Short mmCIF file of C-alpha atoms in Angstrom, two decimals:
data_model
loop_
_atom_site.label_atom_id
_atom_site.label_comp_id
_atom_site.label_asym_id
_atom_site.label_seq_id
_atom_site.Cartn_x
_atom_site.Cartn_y
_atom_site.Cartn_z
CA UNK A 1 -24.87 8.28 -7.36
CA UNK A 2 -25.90 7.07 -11.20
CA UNK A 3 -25.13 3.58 -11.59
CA UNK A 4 -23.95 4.52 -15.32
CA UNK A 5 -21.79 7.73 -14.40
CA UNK A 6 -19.95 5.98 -11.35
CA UNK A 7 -17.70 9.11 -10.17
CA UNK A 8 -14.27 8.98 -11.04
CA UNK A 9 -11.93 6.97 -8.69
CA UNK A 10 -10.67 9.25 -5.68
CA UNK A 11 -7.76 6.72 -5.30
CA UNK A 12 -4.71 4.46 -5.94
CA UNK A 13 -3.81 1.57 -5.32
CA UNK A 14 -6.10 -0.96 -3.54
CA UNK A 15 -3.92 -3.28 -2.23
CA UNK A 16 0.44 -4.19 -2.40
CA UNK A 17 2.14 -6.48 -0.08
CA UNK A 18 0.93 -9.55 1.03
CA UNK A 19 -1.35 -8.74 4.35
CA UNK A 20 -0.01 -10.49 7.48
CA UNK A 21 -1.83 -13.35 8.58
CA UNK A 22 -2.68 -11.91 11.85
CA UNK A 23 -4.09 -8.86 10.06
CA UNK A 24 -5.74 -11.15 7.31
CA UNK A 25 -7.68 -12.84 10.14
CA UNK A 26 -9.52 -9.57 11.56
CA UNK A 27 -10.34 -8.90 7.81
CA UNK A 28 -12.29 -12.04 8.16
CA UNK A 29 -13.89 -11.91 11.80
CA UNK A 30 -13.58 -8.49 12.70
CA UNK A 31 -14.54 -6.16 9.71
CA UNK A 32 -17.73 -7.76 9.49
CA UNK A 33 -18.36 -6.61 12.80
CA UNK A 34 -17.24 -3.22 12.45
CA UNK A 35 -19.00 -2.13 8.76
CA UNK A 36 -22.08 0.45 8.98
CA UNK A 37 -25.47 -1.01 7.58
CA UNK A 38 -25.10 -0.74 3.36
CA UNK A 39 -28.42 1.20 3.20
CA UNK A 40 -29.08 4.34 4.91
CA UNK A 41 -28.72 4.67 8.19
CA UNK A 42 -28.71 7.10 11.87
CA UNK A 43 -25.29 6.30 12.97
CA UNK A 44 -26.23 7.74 16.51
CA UNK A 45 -27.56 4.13 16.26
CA UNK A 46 -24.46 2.48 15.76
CA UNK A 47 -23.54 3.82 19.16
CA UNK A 48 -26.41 5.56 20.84
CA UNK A 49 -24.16 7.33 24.17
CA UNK A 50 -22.52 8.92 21.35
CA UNK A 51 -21.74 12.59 22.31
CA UNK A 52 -20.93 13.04 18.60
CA UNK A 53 -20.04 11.39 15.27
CA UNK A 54 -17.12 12.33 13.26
CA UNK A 55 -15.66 10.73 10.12
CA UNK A 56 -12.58 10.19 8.62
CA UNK A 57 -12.03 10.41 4.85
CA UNK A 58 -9.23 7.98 3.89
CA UNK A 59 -7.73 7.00 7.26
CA UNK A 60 -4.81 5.33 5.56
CA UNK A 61 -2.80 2.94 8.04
CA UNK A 62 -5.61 3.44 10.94
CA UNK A 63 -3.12 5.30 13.39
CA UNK A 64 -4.80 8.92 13.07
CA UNK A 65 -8.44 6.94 13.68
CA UNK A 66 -7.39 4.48 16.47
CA UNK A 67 -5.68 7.09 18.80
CA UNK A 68 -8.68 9.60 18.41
CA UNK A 69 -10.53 7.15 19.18
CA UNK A 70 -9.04 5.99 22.16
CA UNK A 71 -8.49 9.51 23.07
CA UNK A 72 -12.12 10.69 22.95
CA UNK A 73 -13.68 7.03 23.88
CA UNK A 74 -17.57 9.04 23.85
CA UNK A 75 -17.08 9.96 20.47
CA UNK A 76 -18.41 7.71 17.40
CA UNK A 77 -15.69 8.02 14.72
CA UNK A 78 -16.64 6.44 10.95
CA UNK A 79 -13.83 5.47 9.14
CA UNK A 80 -13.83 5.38 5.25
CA UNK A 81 -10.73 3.97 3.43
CA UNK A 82 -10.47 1.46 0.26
CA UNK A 83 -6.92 0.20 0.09
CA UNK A 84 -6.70 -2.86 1.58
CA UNK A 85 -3.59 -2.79 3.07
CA UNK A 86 -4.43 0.25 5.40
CA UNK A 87 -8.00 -1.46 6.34
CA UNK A 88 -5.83 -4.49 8.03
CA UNK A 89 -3.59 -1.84 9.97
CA UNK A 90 -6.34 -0.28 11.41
CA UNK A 91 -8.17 -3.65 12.25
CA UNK A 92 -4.83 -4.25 13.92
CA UNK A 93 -4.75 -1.02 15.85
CA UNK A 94 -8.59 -1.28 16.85
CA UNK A 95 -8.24 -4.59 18.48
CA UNK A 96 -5.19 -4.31 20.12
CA UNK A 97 -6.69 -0.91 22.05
CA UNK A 98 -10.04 -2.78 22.45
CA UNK A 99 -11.95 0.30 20.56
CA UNK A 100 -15.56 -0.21 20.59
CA UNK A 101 -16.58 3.56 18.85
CA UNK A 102 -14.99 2.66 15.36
CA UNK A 103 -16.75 1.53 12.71
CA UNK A 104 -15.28 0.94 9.13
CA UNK A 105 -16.41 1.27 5.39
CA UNK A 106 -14.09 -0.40 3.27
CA UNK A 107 -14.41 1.28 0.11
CA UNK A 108 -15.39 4.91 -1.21
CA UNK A 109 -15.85 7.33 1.43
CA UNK A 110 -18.46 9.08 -1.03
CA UNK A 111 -20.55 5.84 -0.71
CA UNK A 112 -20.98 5.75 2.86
CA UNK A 113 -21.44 9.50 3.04
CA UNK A 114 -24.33 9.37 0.92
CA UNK A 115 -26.05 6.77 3.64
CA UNK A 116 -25.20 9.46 5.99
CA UNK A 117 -28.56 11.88 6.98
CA UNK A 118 -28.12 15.71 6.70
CA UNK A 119 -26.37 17.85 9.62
CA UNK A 120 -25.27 13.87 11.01
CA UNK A 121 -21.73 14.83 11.92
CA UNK A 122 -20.04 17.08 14.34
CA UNK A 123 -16.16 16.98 12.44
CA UNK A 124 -14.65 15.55 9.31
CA UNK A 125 -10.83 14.89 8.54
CA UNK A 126 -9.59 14.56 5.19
CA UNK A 127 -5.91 14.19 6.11
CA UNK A 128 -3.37 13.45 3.56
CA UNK A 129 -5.63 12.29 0.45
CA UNK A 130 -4.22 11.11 -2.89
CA UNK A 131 -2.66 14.34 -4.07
CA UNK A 132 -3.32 13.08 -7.83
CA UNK A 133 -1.07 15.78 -8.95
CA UNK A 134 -0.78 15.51 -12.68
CA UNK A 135 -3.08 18.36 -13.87
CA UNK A 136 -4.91 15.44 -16.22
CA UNK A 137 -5.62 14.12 -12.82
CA UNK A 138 -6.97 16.72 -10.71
CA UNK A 139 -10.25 15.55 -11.29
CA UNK A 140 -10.09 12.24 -9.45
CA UNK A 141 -8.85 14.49 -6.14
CA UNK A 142 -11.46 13.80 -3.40
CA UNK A 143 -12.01 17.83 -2.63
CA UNK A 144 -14.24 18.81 -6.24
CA UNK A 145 -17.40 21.32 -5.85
CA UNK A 146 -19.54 18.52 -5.46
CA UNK A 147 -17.72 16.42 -2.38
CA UNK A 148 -17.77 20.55 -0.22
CA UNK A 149 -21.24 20.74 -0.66
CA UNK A 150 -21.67 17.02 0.66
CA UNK A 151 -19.90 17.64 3.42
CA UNK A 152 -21.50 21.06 4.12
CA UNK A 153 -24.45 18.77 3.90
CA UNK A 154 -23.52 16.32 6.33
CA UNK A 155 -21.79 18.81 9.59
CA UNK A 156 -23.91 19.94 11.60
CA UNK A 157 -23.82 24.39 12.00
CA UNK A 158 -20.63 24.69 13.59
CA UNK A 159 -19.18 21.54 13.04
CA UNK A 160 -15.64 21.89 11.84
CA UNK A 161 -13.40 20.11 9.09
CA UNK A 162 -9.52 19.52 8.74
CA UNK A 163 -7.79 19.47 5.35
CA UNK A 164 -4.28 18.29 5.62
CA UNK A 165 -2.46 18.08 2.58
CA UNK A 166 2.03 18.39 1.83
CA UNK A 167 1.49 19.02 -1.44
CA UNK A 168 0.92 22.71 -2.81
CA UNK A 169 -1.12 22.84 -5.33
CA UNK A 170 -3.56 20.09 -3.48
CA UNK A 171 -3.63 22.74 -0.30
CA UNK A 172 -4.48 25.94 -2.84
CA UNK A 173 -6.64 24.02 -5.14
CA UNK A 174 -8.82 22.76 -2.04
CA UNK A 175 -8.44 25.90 -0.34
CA UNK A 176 -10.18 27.62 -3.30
CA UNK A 177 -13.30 25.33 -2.60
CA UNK A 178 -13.91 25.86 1.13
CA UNK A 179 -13.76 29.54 0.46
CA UNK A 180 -16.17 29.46 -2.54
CA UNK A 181 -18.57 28.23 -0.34
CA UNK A 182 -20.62 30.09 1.42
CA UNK A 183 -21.26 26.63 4.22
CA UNK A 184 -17.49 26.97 5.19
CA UNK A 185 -15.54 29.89 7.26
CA UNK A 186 -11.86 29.40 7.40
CA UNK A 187 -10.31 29.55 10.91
CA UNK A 188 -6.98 30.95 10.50
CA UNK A 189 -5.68 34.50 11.33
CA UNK A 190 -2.27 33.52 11.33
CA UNK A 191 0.50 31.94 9.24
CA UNK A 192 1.28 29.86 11.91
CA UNK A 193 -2.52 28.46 12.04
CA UNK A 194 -1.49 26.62 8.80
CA UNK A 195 2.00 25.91 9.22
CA UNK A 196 1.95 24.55 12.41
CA UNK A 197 -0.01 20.92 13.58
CA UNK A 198 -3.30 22.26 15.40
CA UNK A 199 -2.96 20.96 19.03
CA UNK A 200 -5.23 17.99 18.98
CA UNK A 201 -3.49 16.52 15.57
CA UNK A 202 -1.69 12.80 16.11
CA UNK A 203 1.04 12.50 13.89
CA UNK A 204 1.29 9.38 11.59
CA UNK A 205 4.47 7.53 10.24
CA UNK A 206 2.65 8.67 6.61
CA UNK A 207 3.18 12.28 7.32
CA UNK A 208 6.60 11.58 8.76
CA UNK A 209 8.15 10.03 5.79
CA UNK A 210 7.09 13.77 3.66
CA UNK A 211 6.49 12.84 0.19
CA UNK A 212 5.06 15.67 -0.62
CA UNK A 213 6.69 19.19 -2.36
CA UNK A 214 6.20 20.86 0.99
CA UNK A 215 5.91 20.81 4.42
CA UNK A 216 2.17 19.73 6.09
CA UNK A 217 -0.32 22.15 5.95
CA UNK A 218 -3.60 21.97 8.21
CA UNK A 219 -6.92 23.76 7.16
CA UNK A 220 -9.50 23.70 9.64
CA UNK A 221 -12.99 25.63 8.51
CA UNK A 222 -16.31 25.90 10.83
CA UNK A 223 -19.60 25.40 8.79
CA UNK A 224 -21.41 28.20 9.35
#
């Protein structure tokens, strides 16, 4: 990453309301805690009984994150999210389920995924990103050329990847990229693969509230 050309920002906002004090707290005594090493790292050493590592790209609130998480407590899950707001939900949700296989970058996902070795990560969720969707704007979207081939980079052969996305033109536009590259096979057979939430996807209050111009749509691809 050129310290002159810094890419373009992937995001909105970083912060709105006023963060509870509660909340404001774990910023201060439990992020520390919780942030992978700022140089480049193994994060099977993070958590060594780690059956696998997956990361999430923009976890939002935390509520996707936390019940994975708690759902598959062997599992290391990396968290990557820059809006501050959604860092102190999460904080919230990982204390109050005691989650000790979270840890969380609070800022660019691309940073931490270039401190991230090759074929490091068994699944990757990019769930609902910034759907930047003035065509002037496309550019900033986190799914370019450049961000499929890191990720091809960092899964491991077979390791699998979830685009979620209720806005059209996001789902086709990053649906054109997987399939242009030859590191990603697209799992559907059905219109009802895409339509429908796969069976192990939680929910959020985010998705719920639809602000998108259509109704979710889930792309899961293996890399080959």
């Amino acid at each position: 990453m050129s310290e002159s050309h810094p890419p373009l920002r992937s995001y909105g906002r970083l912060k709105t309301r006023t963060i509870k004090p509660r909340q404001a707290a774990l910023m201060e005594t439990l992020l520390p805690t919780l942030r992978p090493p700022a140089e480049a790292f193994d994060p099977k050493a993070l958590k060594p009984d780690a059956a696998e590592v997956w990361l999430e790209i923009g976890f939002g609130g935390g509520e996707h994150m936390a019940a994975q998480a708690q759902r598959r407590p062997e599992v290391l899950i990396l968290g990557a999210e820059p809006f501050q707001n959604g860092i102190a939900s999460a904080l919230r949700h990982i204390d109050e389920a005691a989650l000790t296989n979270v840890r969380v970058h609070d800022g660019d996902a691309r940073e931490l995924m270039t401190r991230l070795p090759d074929a490091s990560l068994e699944r990757i969720f990019v769930l609902f990103p910034d759907p930047w969707p003035k065509a002037r704007h496309n550019k900033r979207r986190i799914v370019q050329t450049e961000t499929v081939a890191e990720f091809a980079r960092l899964l491991k052969p077979g390791g699998t990847l979830r685009f979620a996305s209720d806005w059209a033109d996001y789902v086709d536009w990053s649906l054109e990229r997987f399939v242009r590259s030859p590191a990603f096979r697209w799992t559907a057979e059905l219109a009802g693969d895409w339509r429908s939430a796969p069976a192990d996807h939680i929910t959020t209050r985010y998705e719920e509230k639809r602000l998108g111009d259509c109704a979710p749509v889930f792309l899961d691809f293996v890399r080959t």
